[in-house]
C-alpha positions as semicolon CSV with decimal commas, in nm:
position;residue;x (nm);y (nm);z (nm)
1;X;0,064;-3,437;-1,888
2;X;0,053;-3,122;-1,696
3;X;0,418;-3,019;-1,581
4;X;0,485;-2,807;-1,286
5;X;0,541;-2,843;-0,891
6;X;0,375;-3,075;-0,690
7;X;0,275;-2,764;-0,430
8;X;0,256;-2,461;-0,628
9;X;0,192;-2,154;-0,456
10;X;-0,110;-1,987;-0,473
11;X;-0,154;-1,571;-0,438
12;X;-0,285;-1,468;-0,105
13;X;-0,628;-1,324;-0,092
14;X;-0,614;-0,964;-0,079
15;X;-0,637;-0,828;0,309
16;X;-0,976;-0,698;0,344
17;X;-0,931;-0,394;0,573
18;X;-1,031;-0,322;0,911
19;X;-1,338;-0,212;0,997
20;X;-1,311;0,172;1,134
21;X;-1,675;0,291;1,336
22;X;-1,704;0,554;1,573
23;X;-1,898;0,441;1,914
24;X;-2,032;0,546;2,258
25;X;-1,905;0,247;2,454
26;X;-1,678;0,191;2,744
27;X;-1,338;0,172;2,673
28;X;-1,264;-0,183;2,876
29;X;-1,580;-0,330;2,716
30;X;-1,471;-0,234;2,368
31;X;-1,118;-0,376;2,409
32;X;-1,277;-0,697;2,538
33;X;-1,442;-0,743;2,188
34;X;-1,322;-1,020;1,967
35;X;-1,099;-0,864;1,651
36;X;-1,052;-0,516;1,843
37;X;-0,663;-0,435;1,656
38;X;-0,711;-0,014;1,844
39;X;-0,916;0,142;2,011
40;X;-0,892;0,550;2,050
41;X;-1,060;0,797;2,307
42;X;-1,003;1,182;2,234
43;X;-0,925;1,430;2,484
44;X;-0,761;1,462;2,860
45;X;-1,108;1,330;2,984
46;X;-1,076;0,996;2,855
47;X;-0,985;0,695;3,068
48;X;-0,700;0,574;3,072
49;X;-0,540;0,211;2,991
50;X;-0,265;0,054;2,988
51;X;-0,376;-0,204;2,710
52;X;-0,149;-0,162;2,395
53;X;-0,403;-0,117;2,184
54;X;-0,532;0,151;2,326
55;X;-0,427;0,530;2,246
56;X;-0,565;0,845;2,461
57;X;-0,520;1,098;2,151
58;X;-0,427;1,456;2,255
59;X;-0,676;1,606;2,083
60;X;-0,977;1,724;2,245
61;X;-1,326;1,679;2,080
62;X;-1,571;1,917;2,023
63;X;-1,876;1,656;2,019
64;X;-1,976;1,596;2,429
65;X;-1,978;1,292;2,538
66;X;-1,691;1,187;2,264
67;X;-1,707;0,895;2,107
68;X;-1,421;0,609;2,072
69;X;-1,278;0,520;1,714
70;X;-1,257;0,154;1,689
71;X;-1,089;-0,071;1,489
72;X;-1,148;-0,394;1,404
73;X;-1,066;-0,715;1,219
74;X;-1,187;-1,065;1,174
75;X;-0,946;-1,247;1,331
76;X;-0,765;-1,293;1,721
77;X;-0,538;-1,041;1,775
78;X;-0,195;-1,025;2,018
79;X;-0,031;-0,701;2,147
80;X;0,213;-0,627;2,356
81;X;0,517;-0,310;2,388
82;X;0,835;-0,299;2,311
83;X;0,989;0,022;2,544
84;X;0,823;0,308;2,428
85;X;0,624;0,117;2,132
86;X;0,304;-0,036;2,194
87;X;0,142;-0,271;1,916
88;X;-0,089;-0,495;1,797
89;X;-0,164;-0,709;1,545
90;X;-0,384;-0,967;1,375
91;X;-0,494;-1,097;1,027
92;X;-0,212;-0,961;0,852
93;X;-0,285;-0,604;0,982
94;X;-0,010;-0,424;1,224
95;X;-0,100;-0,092;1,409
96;X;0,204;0,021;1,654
97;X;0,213;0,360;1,871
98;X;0,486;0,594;2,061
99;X;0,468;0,910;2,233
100;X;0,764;1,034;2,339
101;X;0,835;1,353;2,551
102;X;1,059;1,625;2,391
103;X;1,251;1,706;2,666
104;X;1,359;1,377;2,727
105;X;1,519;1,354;2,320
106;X;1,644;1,682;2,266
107;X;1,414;1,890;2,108
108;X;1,134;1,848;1,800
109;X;1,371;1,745;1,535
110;X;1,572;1,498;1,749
111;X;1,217;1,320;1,921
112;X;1,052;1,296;1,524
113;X;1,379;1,136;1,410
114;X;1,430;0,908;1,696
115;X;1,008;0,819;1,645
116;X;1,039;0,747;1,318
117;X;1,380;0,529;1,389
118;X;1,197;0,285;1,637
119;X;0,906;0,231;1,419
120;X;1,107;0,129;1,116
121;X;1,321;-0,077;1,321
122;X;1,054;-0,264;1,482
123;X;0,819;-0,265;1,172
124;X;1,108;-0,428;1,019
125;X;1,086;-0,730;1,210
126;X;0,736;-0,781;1,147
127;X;0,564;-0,930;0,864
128;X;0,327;-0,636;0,809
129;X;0,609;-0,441;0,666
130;X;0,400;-0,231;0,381
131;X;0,316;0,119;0,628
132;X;-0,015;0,246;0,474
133;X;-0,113;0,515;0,717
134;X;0,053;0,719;0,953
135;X;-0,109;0,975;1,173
136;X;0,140;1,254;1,394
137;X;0,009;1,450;1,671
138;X;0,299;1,712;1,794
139;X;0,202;2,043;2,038
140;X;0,252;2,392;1,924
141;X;0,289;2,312;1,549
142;X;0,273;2,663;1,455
143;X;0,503;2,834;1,682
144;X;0,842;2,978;1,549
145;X;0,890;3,143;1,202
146;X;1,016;3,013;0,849
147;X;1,272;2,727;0,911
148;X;1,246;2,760;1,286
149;X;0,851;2,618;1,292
150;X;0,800;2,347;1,490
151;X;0,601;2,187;1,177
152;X;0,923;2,240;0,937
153;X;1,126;2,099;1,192
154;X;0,938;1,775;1,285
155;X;0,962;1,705;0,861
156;X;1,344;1,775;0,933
157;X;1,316;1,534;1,189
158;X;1,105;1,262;1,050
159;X;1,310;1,239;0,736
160;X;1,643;1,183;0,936
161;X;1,445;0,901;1,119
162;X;1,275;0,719;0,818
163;X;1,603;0,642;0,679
164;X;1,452;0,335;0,383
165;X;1,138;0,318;0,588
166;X;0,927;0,409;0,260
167;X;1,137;0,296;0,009
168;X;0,873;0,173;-0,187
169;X;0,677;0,505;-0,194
170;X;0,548;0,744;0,125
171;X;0,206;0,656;0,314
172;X;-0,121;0,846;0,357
173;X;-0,072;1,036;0,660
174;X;-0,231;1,356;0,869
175;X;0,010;1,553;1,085
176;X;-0,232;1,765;1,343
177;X;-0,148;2,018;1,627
178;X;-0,271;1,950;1,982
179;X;-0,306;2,174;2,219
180;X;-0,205;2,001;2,533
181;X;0,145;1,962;2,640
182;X;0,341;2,132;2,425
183;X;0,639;1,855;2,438
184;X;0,427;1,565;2,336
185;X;0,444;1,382;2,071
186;X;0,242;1,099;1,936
187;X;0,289;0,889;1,584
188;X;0,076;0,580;1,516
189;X;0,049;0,381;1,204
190;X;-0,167;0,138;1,029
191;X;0,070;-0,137;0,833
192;X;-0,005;-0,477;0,612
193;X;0,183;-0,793;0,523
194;X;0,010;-0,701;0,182
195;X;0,107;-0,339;-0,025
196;X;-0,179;-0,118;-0,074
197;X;-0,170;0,178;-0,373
198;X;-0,069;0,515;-0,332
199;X;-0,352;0,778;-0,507
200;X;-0,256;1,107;-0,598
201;X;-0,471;1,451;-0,649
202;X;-0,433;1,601;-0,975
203;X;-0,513;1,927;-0,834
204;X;-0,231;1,959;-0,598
205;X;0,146;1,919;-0,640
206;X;0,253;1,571;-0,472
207;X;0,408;1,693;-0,111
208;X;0,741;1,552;-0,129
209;X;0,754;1,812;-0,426
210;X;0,676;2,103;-0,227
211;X;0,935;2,406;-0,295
212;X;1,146;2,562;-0,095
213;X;0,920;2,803;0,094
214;X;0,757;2,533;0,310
215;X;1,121;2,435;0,486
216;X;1,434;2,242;0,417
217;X;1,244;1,915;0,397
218;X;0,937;1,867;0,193
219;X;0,660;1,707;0,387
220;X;0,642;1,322;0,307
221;X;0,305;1,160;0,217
222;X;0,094;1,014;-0,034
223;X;-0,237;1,226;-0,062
224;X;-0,449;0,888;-0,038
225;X;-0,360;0,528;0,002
226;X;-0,622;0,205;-0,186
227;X;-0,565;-0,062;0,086
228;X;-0,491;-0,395;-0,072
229;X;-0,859;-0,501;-0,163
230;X;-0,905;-0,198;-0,271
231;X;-1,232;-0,204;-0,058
232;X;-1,084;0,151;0,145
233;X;-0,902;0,449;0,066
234;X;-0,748;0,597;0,345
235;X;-0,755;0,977;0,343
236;X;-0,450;1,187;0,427
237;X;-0,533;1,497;0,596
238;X;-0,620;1,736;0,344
239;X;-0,717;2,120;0,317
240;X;-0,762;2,370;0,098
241;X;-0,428;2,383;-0,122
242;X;-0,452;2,396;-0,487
243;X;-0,140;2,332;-0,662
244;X;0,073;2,369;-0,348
245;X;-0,066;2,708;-0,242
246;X;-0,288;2,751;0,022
247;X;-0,639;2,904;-0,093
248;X;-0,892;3,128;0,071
249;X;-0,691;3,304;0,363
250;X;-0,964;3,389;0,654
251;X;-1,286;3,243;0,471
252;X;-1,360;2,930;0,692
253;X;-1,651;2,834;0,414
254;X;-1,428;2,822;0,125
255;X;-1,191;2,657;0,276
256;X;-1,456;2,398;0,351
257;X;-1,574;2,405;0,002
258;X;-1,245;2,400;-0,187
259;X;-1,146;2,097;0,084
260;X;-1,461;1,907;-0,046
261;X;-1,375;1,952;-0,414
262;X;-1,007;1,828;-0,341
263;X;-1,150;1,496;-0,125
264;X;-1,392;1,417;-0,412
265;X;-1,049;1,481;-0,636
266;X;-0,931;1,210;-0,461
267;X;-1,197;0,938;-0,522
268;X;-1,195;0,995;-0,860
269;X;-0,850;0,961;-0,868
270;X;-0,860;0,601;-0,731
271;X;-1,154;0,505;-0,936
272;X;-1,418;0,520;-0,709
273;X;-1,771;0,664;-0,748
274;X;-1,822;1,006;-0,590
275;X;-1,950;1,097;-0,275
276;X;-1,921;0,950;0,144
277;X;-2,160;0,753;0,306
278;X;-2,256;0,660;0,692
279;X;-1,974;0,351;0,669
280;X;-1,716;0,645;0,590
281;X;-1,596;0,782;0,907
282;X;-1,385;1,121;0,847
283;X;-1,239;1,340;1,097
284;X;-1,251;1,722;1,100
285;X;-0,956;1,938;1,261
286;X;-1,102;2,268;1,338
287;X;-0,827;2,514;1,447
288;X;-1,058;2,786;1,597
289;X;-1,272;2,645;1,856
290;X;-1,528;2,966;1,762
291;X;-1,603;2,766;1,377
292;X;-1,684;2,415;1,525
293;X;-2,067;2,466;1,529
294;X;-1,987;2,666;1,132
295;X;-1,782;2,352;1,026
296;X;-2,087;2,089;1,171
297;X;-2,335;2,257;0,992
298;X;-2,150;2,198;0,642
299;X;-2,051;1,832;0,717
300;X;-2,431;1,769;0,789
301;X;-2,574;1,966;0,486
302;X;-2,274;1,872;0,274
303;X;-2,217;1,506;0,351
304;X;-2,577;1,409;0,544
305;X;-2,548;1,098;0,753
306;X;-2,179;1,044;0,732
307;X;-1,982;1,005;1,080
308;X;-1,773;1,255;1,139
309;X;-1,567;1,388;1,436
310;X;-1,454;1,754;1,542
311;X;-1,134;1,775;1,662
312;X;-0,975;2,061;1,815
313;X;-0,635;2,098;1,621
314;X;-0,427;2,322;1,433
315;X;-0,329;2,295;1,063
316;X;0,026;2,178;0,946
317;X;-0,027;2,590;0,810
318;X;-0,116;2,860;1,025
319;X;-0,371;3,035;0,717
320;X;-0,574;2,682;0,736
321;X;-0,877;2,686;0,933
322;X;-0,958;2,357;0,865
323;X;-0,851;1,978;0,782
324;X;-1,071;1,630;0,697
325;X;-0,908;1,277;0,662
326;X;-1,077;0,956;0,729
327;X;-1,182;0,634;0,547
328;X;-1,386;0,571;0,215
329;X;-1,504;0,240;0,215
330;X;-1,592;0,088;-0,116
């Protein structure tokens, strides 16, 4: 006779992830779509909404007309704000937004900490409490010298807000600088009621191990995270460091090719087969508008067919020229 209990529980499927496409489309039409979880124009020139699910990114595009990033999953999905938050979720999948003004909080360090503090706290009273991917768009991320950078103090910052927030292990994330208002900030993550797997590149130190001589605070991200079905790694910004130096001062197409070398790093490193294909949408941050058409060319030769998008940002460090994250779907 076969013992046990009369309902035993059963393992939830893994989350199969959202679908991530670039497309021209009108912004009200898209977010009309059954399953839309965000939807993202680039640049001042994009409408506006005031649908939660909908983020008008800082960063201007270099591709005219721009398209919208869209996510999407398989199931009906509720939104909604909570003060400066605005969320949505659906299927087991959470994204949530802020952008909050730096004059308003006190400064860079005091507006990342108090960013990071509202998303844990409302994260925490969701059930998609494993954060996978975080994205962090500040203004003038270069400006000031050693300690006093605005990049080494938003790490300051974020660190003081995350508190436990990633006490299982940091996300994949990208932090980019825009070049509108100087003050604004914007963080937005993608989280799961199901863990996913942090991935590591073997050619670079981990960057919560960083040394001194990047600022008081190491930065604090996983190089790559497997979502749970391991059907998509999600790409954290990445350039061309090797070990934790920064290589190729000044030559925009070795940074390109060393940046290559470190994303295909990456696959292998979470087991997948090499190479992108046109259902892997990446993202390029370009910092001198003068190398976009340079930085198009080697993304088409390089990586024919695959969707990418220029965006006009600066790198975390001023020597990089140039940054890729995005999506590699199995």
């Amino acid at each position: 006779m076969m013992q046990g209990c009369e309902n035993p529980q059963i393992d939830p499927q893994p989350r199969r992830a959202p679908r991530v496409s670039y497309r021209m489309a009108e912004v009200a039409a898209t977010l009309a779509e059954p399953g839309t979880l965000a939807l993202f124009g680039f640049g001042a020139g994009t409408p506006a909404s005031s649908d939660p699910r909908y983020l008008q990114v800082a960063l201007e595009t270099f591709d005219a007309p721009a398209p919208l990033e869209l996510w999407q999953v398989d199931t009906p999905v509720s939104s909604g704000s909570d003060g400066a938050l605005r969320w949505s979720a659906g299927g087991g999948w959470l994204f949530v937004s802020i952008e909050l003004d730096e004059r308003e909080h006190g400064g860079p360090i005091a507006t990342a900490r108090l960013a990071y503090e509202q998303l844990h706290r409302f994260v925490a009273t969701r059930e998609a409490q494993h954060v996978l991917r975080v994205w962090n768009y500040l203004g003038a991320i270069n400006h000031g010298n050693g300690d006093a950078e605005r990049y080494k103090h938003f790490c300051d910052g974020r660190a003081s807000g995350m508190g436990d927030f990633f006490a299982e292990g940091f996300p994949a994330a990208t932090a980019i600088g825009h070049h509108g208002d100087p003050h604004r900030l914007q963080v937005y993550l993608l989280a799961c009621d199901q863990p996913g797997q942090r991935v590591e590149n073997p050619r670079q130190v981990s960057a919560w191990r960083y040394p001194r001589q990047y600022g008081r605070t190491p930065p604090s991200f996983a190089r790559a995270m497997a979502l749970p079905a391991q059907d998509v790694l999600a790409i954290s910004g990445t350039a061309a460091v090797v070990g934790h130096a920064s290589a190729h001062q000044d030559d925009l197409d070795a940074q390109l090719e060393e940046t290559l070398t470190n994303l295909e790093a990456l696959l292998a490193s979470a087991g997948m087969a090499a190479g992108f294909d046109t259902r892997s949408p990446l993202k390029a941050y370009v910092r001198h508008g003068a190398d976009a058409a340079r930085v198009r060319d080697f993304l088409q030769t390089r990586l024919p067919g695959v969707p990418a998008l220029l965006l006009h940002g600066d790198i975390c460090r001023s020597e990089l020229l140039v940054e890729i994250d995005g999506w590699r779907y199995a």
